Amino acid sequence: MDFQKAIALIDSCSKALISTHVRPDGDGCGCMRAMMDAMAGLGKQVCPLLLSPPASWYAGLFESAVPVLGNDISKQQLMDGAFEDCDLIILVDTNSMVQLPGLDLWLRKVRGQKPILVIDHHVTGDGLGDVQLVDPEAAATGEIVFGLFKAAGWPLTRPVVEAIFTAISTDTGWFRFGNADSRIFYAAAELINAGARPDVLYRRMYQSFSPSRLRLMVRMLEHLDLFEEGRIAIQYILRKDFDDTGASGADTENLIDECQRISTVETAVLLVELSDGRFRCSLRSKGEVDVRAIAQKYGGGGHILAAGVTLNGPLEAAKRLVLQDIKEQMSKQR
Ligand SMILES: [Mn+2]
């Protein structure tokens, strides 16, 4: 880990733009918050920017609402130099242009002029950083950010430890997924010793549904189909389901995990209809199938156990495509 290079880069900057991948999750938002506090503590100016609105249970991580590209700042303003005075760009929880829609064009423009620091744990990436803290073995980017804080000696305030705890706990499905190794439990213990309150955070992350979100989940479960003796679960959510329930796109986060409670289910798929008629396809595996390989085949990415990709409609075509790929992977395992 090039912690010292990252620390030197941060020390030498005066104003940093901090962002994360589109559809920001707990890891992305938590790492942003922690890095924002570190920078502020060093007397640096910080410009956080999100590429799509965060779910309400992550928005609370920030002291004030973070500007969203396309809503609060237009892509034109970005290209016209809205962040021209930033002398560092920090990207957390992604290293891929496809995960940075809207920001990508600007990044291509300023690359080489402004240094970029990438902190990420994904295997796939475009090598966007001039300095990169990338560890595919880390269960969450939060684990790397925690390492950076300790290496730099930055203060571990309660907001910081709770932001990092949020990052590592959400990316491990509250320490249930296969990536929840001993390293992450040690990190969790250290964060609790430093003041993180798991009960408070659990309530904020996992007991914060709106009635609309619960109704959307019911719709999704009504659309549950099982294949191959129940080993594959495929579900979908249509635009109509959002309209009928009043739920938003951010409300779909983690809903895919519900069907994994079925004992036979090894691989889970959730197809969410986008406004352009395509489908955002989320994939989860309990370990038997490498879902990243499937996502990558169609231009997506992720991890072996959790990946995502956008597929063309109609629904039946997308379902057939992904079902066939999962079956193929399963037959290779035998
Ligand atoms: Mn992550």
Tab-separated table of C-alpha atoms and ligand atoms in Angstrom:
chain	number	residue	atom	x	y	z
A	1	MET	CA	0.000	0.000	0.000
A	2	ASP	CA	1.332	3.386	-1.055
A	3	PHE	CA	-0.051	5.129	2.023
A	4	GLN	CA	2.883	7.561	2.194
A	5	LYS	CA	2.441	8.609	-1.464
A	6	ALA	CA	-1.270	9.195	-0.832
A	7	ILE	CA	-0.567	11.178	2.334
A	8	ALA	CA	2.014	13.334	0.510
A	9	LEU	CA	-0.473	13.995	-2.301
A	10	ILE	CA	-3.141	15.043	0.179
A	11	ASP	CA	-0.721	17.181	2.196
A	12	SER	CA	0.326	19.088	-0.918
A	13	CYS	CA	-3.197	19.890	-2.138
A	14	SER	CA	-5.341	22.837	-1.104
A	15	LYS	CA	-8.760	21.889	-2.477
A	16	ALA	CA	-9.986	18.411	-3.366
A	17	LEU	CA	-12.958	17.052	-5.255
A	18	ILE	CA	-14.182	13.799	-3.682
A	19	SER	CA	-16.523	11.434	-5.465
A	20	THR	CA	-17.591	7.807	-5.710
A	21	HIS	CA	-19.429	5.532	-8.139
A	22	VAL	CA	-22.945	6.151	-9.416
A	23	ARG	CA	-25.730	4.709	-7.174
A	24	PRO	CA	-23.523	5.353	-4.146
A	25	ASP	CA	-23.590	2.646	-1.478
A	26	GLY	CA	-22.542	2.547	2.159
A	27	ASP	CA	-18.920	1.921	1.261
A	28	GLY	CA	-18.805	4.807	-1.209
A	29	CYS	CA	-20.647	7.287	1.021
A	30	GLY	CA	-18.876	6.176	4.211
A	31	CYS	CA	-15.440	6.532	2.624
A	32	MET	CA	-16.370	9.921	1.181
A	33	ARG	CA	-17.461	11.177	4.607
A	34	ALA	CA	-14.305	9.892	6.304
A	35	MET	CA	-12.041	11.449	3.665
A	36	MET	CA	-13.986	14.731	3.790
A	37	ASP	CA	-13.341	14.920	7.549
A	38	ALA	CA	-9.668	14.053	7.159
A	39	MET	CA	-9.221	16.798	4.570
A	40	ALA	CA	-11.146	19.364	6.623
A	41	GLY	CA	-9.053	18.480	9.682
A	42	LEU	CA	-5.932	19.248	7.646
A	43	GLY	CA	-7.349	22.659	6.742
A	44	LYS	CA	-8.057	21.649	3.151
A	45	GLN	CA	-11.128	22.695	1.212
A	46	VAL	CA	-13.338	19.804	0.159
A	47	CYS	CA	-15.827	19.577	-2.701
A	48	PRO	CA	-17.878	16.387	-2.418
A	49	LEU	CA	-19.873	15.412	-5.477
A	50	LEU	CA	-22.264	12.477	-5.979
A	51	LEU	CA	-23.235	11.137	-9.410
A	52	SER	CA	-26.748	10.096	-8.377
A	53	PRO	CA	-28.864	10.754	-5.278
A	54	PRO	CA	-27.926	8.634	-2.254
A	55	ALA	CA	-30.470	6.473	-0.429
A	56	SER	CA	-31.879	8.319	2.580
A	57	TRP	CA	-30.125	5.956	5.012
A	58	TYR	CA	-26.753	6.932	3.518
A	59	ALA	CA	-27.546	10.626	3.035
A	60	GLY	CA	-27.527	10.866	6.855
A	61	LEU	CA	-23.793	10.125	6.815
A	62	PHE	CA	-23.186	13.652	5.578
A	63	GLU	CA	-23.604	16.767	7.717
A	64	SER	CA	-25.274	18.579	4.842
A	65	ALA	CA	-26.654	17.436	1.511
A	66	VAL	CA	-23.921	16.567	-0.997
A	67	PRO	CA	-24.412	18.126	-4.458
A	68	VAL	CA	-25.553	15.638	-7.098
A	69	LEU	CA	-24.220	15.961	-10.648
A	70	GLY	CA	-27.092	16.526	-13.041
A	71	ASN	CA	-29.327	17.903	-10.275
A	72	ASP	CA	-27.404	20.530	-8.304
A	73	ILE	CA	-24.538	20.999	-10.751
A	74	SER	CA	-25.075	20.474	-14.464
A	75	LYS	CA	-22.703	18.475	-16.622
A	76	GLN	CA	-22.187	21.661	-18.621
A	77	GLN	CA	-21.098	23.555	-15.486
A	78	LEU	CA	-18.712	20.716	-14.714
A	79	MET	CA	-17.188	20.856	-18.193
A	80	ASP	CA	-17.094	24.682	-18.029
A	81	GLY	CA	-14.818	24.506	-14.990
A	82	ALA	CA	-17.017	24.360	-11.871
A	83	PHE	CA	-14.163	22.506	-10.121
A	84	GLU	CA	-11.320	24.206	-11.939
A	85	ASP	CA	-9.766	25.392	-8.668
A	86	CYS	CA	-9.537	21.846	-7.249
A	87	ASP	CA	-5.942	20.613	-7.310
A	88	LEU	CA	-6.700	17.003	-6.361
A	89	ILE	CA	-9.390	14.491	-7.289
A	90	ILE	CA	-10.134	11.650	-4.878
A	91	LEU	CA	-12.195	8.702	-6.141
A	92	VAL	CA	-13.340	6.130	-3.595
A	93	ASP	CA	-14.798	2.640	-4.142
A	94	THR	CA	-14.319	2.677	-7.915
A	95	ASN	CA	-11.558	2.851	-10.476
A	96	SER	CA	-13.748	2.512	-13.568
A	97	MET	CA	-14.988	5.136	-16.031
A	98	VAL	CA	-18.262	3.228	-16.585
A	99	GLN	CA	-19.034	3.666	-12.873
A	100	LEU	CA	-18.553	7.434	-13.170
A	101	PRO	CA	-21.182	8.558	-15.708
A	102	GLY	CA	-21.171	12.320	-16.140
A	103	LEU	CA	-17.835	12.731	-14.395
A	104	ASP	CA	-16.000	10.567	-16.953
A	105	LEU	CA	-15.826	13.189	-19.713
A	106	TRP	CA	-14.396	15.763	-17.325
A	107	LEU	CA	-11.916	13.251	-15.898
A	108	ARG	CA	-10.646	12.544	-19.413
A	109	LYS	CA	-10.252	16.303	-19.913
A	110	VAL	CA	-8.328	17.076	-16.704
A	111	ARG	CA	-6.356	13.841	-16.438
A	112	GLY	CA	-2.662	14.672	-16.459
A	113	GLN	CA	-3.345	18.229	-15.242
A	114	LYS	CA	-4.880	17.398	-11.870
A	115	PRO	CA	-3.576	14.496	-9.784
A	116	ILE	CA	-6.056	11.709	-9.084
A	117	LEU	CA	-6.001	9.537	-5.965
A	118	VAL	CA	-7.956	6.292	-6.239
A	119	ILE	CA	-8.912	4.273	-3.144
A	120	ASP	CA	-10.662	1.075	-4.179
A	121	HIS	CA	-11.024	-2.667	-3.633
A	122	HIS	CA	-12.410	-3.802	-6.995
A	123	VAL	CA	-10.399	-6.187	-9.151
A	124	THR	CA	-11.534	-4.502	-12.358
A	125	GLY	CA	-10.493	-0.928	-13.032
A	126	ASP	CA	-9.146	1.532	-15.555
A	127	GLY	CA	-6.119	2.606	-13.526
A	128	LEU	CA	-7.476	6.128	-13.180
A	129	GLY	CA	-5.218	7.169	-10.327
A	130	ASP	CA	-1.823	8.837	-10.328
A	131	VAL	CA	-1.618	7.310	-6.863
A	132	GLN	CA	-3.708	4.215	-6.226
A	133	LEU	CA	-4.565	2.531	-2.958
A	134	VAL	CA	-6.143	-0.563	-4.470
A	135	ASP	CA	-6.455	-3.817	-2.541
A	136	PRO	CA	-8.754	-6.442	-4.081
A	137	GLU	CA	-8.309	-8.509	-0.903
A	138	ALA	CA	-10.041	-5.814	1.157
A	139	ALA	CA	-13.699	-6.577	1.890
A	140	ALA	CA	-14.531	-2.895	1.595
A	141	THR	CA	-12.816	0.315	0.525
A	142	GLY	CA	-13.507	1.399	4.100
A	143	GLU	CA	-10.865	-1.067	5.258
A	144	ILE	CA	-8.244	0.698	3.094
A	145	VAL	CA	-9.432	4.134	4.230
A	146	PHE	CA	-9.100	2.951	7.841
A	147	GLY	CA	-5.522	1.851	7.090
A	148	LEU	CA	-4.823	5.264	5.570
A	149	PHE	CA	-6.169	7.054	8.659
A	150	LYS	CA	-3.943	4.954	10.916
A	151	ALA	CA	-0.874	5.415	8.688
A	152	ALA	CA	-1.432	9.183	8.559
A	153	GLY	CA	-2.373	9.562	12.214
A	154	TRP	CA	-5.540	11.488	11.316
A	155	PRO	CA	-8.010	11.810	14.200
A	156	LEU	CA	-10.512	8.963	14.510
A	157	THR	CA	-13.487	11.061	15.563
A	158	ARG	CA	-16.884	9.475	16.124
A	159	PRO	CA	-18.252	10.620	12.709
A	160	VAL	CA	-15.154	9.133	11.069
A	161	VAL	CA	-15.294	5.749	12.834
A	162	GLU	CA	-19.051	5.514	12.239
A	163	ALA	CA	-18.591	6.359	8.563
A	164	ILE	CA	-15.891	3.691	8.203
A	165	PHE	CA	-17.959	1.178	10.192
A	166	THR	CA	-20.864	1.873	7.837
A	167	ALA	CA	-18.562	1.266	4.858
A	168	ILE	CA	-17.229	-2.087	6.063
A	169	SER	CA	-20.506	-3.360	7.513
A	170	THR	CA	-22.629	-2.618	4.449
A	171	ASP	CA	-20.149	-4.077	1.952
A	172	THR	CA	-20.079	-7.326	3.944
A	173	GLY	CA	-23.887	-7.455	4.314
A	174	TRP	CA	-23.496	-6.756	8.027
A	175	PHE	CA	-20.593	-9.244	8.242
A	176	ARG	CA	-22.546	-12.117	6.668
A	177	PHE	CA	-20.997	-12.419	3.196
A	178	GLY	CA	-18.010	-14.526	2.193
A	179	ASN	CA	-15.784	-11.432	2.167
A	180	ALA	CA	-16.271	-10.974	5.938
A	181	ASP	CA	-12.831	-12.274	6.921
A	182	SER	CA	-10.964	-11.913	10.196
A	183	ARG	CA	-9.363	-8.682	8.965
A	184	ILE	CA	-12.763	-7.036	8.758
A	185	PHE	CA	-13.791	-8.269	12.215
A	186	TYR	CA	-10.549	-6.893	13.688
A	187	ALA	CA	-11.223	-3.582	11.949
A	188	ALA	CA	-14.792	-3.597	13.310
A	189	ALA	CA	-13.498	-4.231	16.840
A	190	GLU	CA	-11.016	-1.363	16.568
A	191	LEU	CA	-13.742	0.962	15.283
A	192	ILE	CA	-16.058	-0.013	18.156
A	193	ASN	CA	-13.223	0.668	20.622
A	194	ALA	CA	-12.847	4.062	18.964
A	195	GLY	CA	-16.523	4.882	19.511
A	196	ALA	CA	-18.581	3.336	16.698
A	197	ARG	CA	-22.002	2.137	17.934
A	198	PRO	CA	-23.070	-0.921	15.887
A	199	ASP	CA	-26.632	-0.955	17.278
A	200	VAL	CA	-27.226	2.660	16.245
A	201	LEU	CA	-25.720	2.044	12.823
A	202	TYR	CA	-27.665	-1.190	12.299
A	203	ARG	CA	-30.890	0.634	12.950
A	204	ARG	CA	-29.897	3.433	10.582
A	205	MET	CA	-28.900	1.063	7.758
A	206	TYR	CA	-31.257	-1.887	8.081
A	207	GLN	CA	-34.324	-0.710	9.972
A	208	SER	CA	-35.006	2.437	8.025
A	209	PHE	CA	-37.417	1.304	5.303
A	210	SER	CA	-40.118	3.681	4.115
A	211	PRO	CA	-43.545	2.077	3.566
A	212	SER	CA	-42.963	2.614	-0.184
A	213	ARG	CA	-39.744	0.641	-0.068
A	214	LEU	CA	-41.386	-2.255	1.759
A	215	ARG	CA	-44.194	-2.279	-0.806
A	216	LEU	CA	-41.624	-2.293	-3.608
A	217	MET	CA	-39.973	-5.300	-1.962
A	218	VAL	CA	-43.334	-7.094	-1.897
A	219	ARG	CA	-43.742	-6.431	-5.644
A	220	MET	CA	-40.266	-7.809	-6.279
A	221	LEU	CA	-40.998	-10.965	-4.265
A	222	GLU	CA	-44.246	-11.452	-6.171
A	223	HIS	CA	-42.093	-11.531	-9.322
A	224	LEU	CA	-39.774	-14.234	-7.955
A	225	ASP	CA	-39.077	-17.187	-10.260
A	226	LEU	CA	-36.927	-20.181	-9.359
A	227	PHE	CA	-34.983	-22.322	-11.836
A	228	GLU	CA	-32.777	-25.444	-11.708
A	229	GLU	CA	-34.342	-27.002	-8.608
A	230	GLY	CA	-34.456	-23.620	-6.938
A	231	ARG	CA	-30.738	-22.937	-7.286
A	232	ILE	CA	-31.283	-19.809	-9.400
A	233	ALA	CA	-33.638	-17.013	-8.354
A	234	ILE	CA	-34.668	-14.357	-10.852
A	235	GLN	CA	-36.746	-11.337	-9.886
A	236	TYR	CA	-37.651	-8.079	-11.577
A	237	ILE	CA	-39.023	-4.617	-10.840
A	238	LEU	CA	-40.763	-2.616	-13.572
A	239	ARG	CA	-41.293	1.151	-13.907
A	240	LYS	CA	-44.948	0.492	-13.055
A	241	ASP	CA	-43.899	-0.957	-9.683
A	242	PHE	CA	-42.102	2.292	-8.822
A	243	ASP	CA	-45.118	4.335	-9.942
A	244	ASP	CA	-47.596	2.194	-7.974
A	245	THR	CA	-45.575	2.104	-4.745
A	246	GLY	CA	-44.056	5.586	-4.859
A	247	ALA	CA	-40.577	4.107	-4.334
A	248	SER	CA	-37.436	5.499	-5.999
A	249	GLY	CA	-34.444	3.903	-7.713
A	250	ALA	CA	-32.342	4.100	-4.547
A	251	ASP	CA	-34.993	1.988	-2.790
A	252	THR	CA	-33.898	-1.115	-4.735
A	253	GLU	CA	-30.580	-1.302	-2.882
A	254	ASN	CA	-29.999	-4.660	-1.133
A	255	LEU	CA	-33.482	-5.920	-2.076
A	256	ILE	CA	-31.781	-8.658	-4.099
A	257	ASP	CA	-30.465	-10.191	-0.871
A	258	GLU	CA	-33.974	-11.148	0.335
A	259	CYS	CA	-34.329	-14.237	-1.878
A	260	GLN	CA	-30.944	-15.523	-0.697
A	261	ARG	CA	-32.788	-16.587	2.460
A	262	ILE	CA	-34.237	-19.491	0.448
A	263	SER	CA	-32.068	-22.498	1.267
A	264	THR	CA	-31.727	-23.765	-2.289
A	265	VAL	CA	-30.836	-20.412	-3.869
A	266	GLU	CA	-27.187	-20.181	-4.923
A	267	THR	CA	-27.368	-17.380	-7.469
A	268	ALA	CA	-29.774	-14.445	-7.346
A	269	VAL	CA	-30.690	-12.000	-10.097
A	270	LEU	CA	-32.641	-8.771	-9.897
A	271	LEU	CA	-33.624	-6.944	-13.081
A	272	VAL	CA	-34.743	-3.344	-12.609
A	273	GLU	CA	-36.307	-1.593	-15.587
A	274	LEU	CA	-34.657	1.738	-16.435
A	275	SER	CA	-36.441	4.706	-17.962
A	276	ASP	CA	-34.885	3.931	-21.369
A	277	GLY	CA	-36.305	0.397	-21.417
A	278	ARG	CA	-33.028	-1.326	-20.583
A	279	PHE	CA	-32.561	-3.314	-17.364
A	280	ARG	CA	-30.065	-2.890	-14.576
A	281	CYS	CA	-29.125	-6.442	-13.692
A	282	SER	CA	-27.756	-7.148	-10.196
A	283	LEU	CA	-26.213	-10.544	-9.517
A	284	ARG	CA	-25.403	-12.247	-6.216
A	285	SER	CA	-23.735	-15.583	-5.592
A	286	LYS	CA	-23.219	-17.683	-2.507
A	287	GLY	CA	-19.932	-18.863	-4.036
A	288	GLU	CA	-20.840	-21.521	-6.598
A	289	VAL	CA	-21.000	-19.131	-9.551
A	290	ASP	CA	-18.609	-16.284	-10.454
A	291	VAL	CA	-21.143	-13.557	-11.204
A	292	ARG	CA	-18.450	-11.038	-12.106
A	293	ALA	CA	-17.562	-13.136	-15.156
A	294	ILE	CA	-21.186	-12.943	-16.302
A	295	ALA	CA	-21.406	-9.175	-15.736
A	296	GLN	CA	-18.079	-8.576	-17.478
A	297	LYS	CA	-19.255	-10.443	-20.565
A	298	TYR	CA	-21.791	-7.644	-21.168
A	299	GLY	CA	-19.671	-4.688	-20.076
A	300	GLY	CA	-20.408	-4.715	-16.338
A	301	GLY	CA	-18.225	-5.511	-13.364
A	302	GLY	CA	-18.025	-6.133	-9.655
A	303	HIS	CA	-16.846	-8.952	-7.435
A	304	ILE	CA	-17.110	-12.756	-7.676
A	305	LEU	CA	-20.054	-12.741	-5.248
A	306	ALA	CA	-21.717	-9.463	-6.250
A	307	ALA	CA	-21.766	-7.850	-9.675
A	308	GLY	CA	-23.892	-5.703	-11.922
A	309	VAL	CA	-24.448	-4.926	-15.583
A	310	THR	CA	-26.972	-3.101	-17.773
A	311	LEU	CA	-28.808	-5.331	-20.253
A	312	ASN	CA	-31.055	-4.546	-23.213
A	313	GLY	CA	-34.748	-5.281	-22.948
A	314	PRO	CA	-37.285	-6.646	-23.333
A	315	LEU	CA	-37.534	-8.310	-19.933
A	316	GLU	CA	-37.874	-11.852	-21.283
A	317	ALA	CA	-34.734	-11.487	-23.420
A	318	ALA	CA	-32.690	-10.176	-20.493
A	319	LYS	CA	-33.968	-12.993	-18.259
A	320	ARG	CA	-33.170	-15.671	-20.837
A	321	LEU	CA	-29.676	-14.277	-21.426
A	322	VAL	CA	-28.633	-14.190	-17.795
A	323	LEU	CA	-30.300	-17.515	-16.961
A	324	GLN	CA	-28.388	-19.208	-19.762
A	325	ASP	CA	-25.073	-17.752	-18.560
A	326	ILE	CA	-25.644	-18.875	-14.987
A	327	LYS	CA	-26.589	-22.390	-16.170
A	328	GLU	CA	-23.424	-22.508	-18.276
A	329	GLN	CA	-21.295	-21.553	-15.276
A	330	MET	CA	-23.069	-24.126	-13.108
A	331	SER	CA	-22.464	-26.891	-15.668
A	332	LYS	CA	-18.736	-26.041	-15.685
A	333	GLN	CA	-18.635	-26.533	-11.914
A	334	ARG	CA	-19.946	-30.090	-12.099
B	1	MN	MN	-17.113	-1.297	-1.921
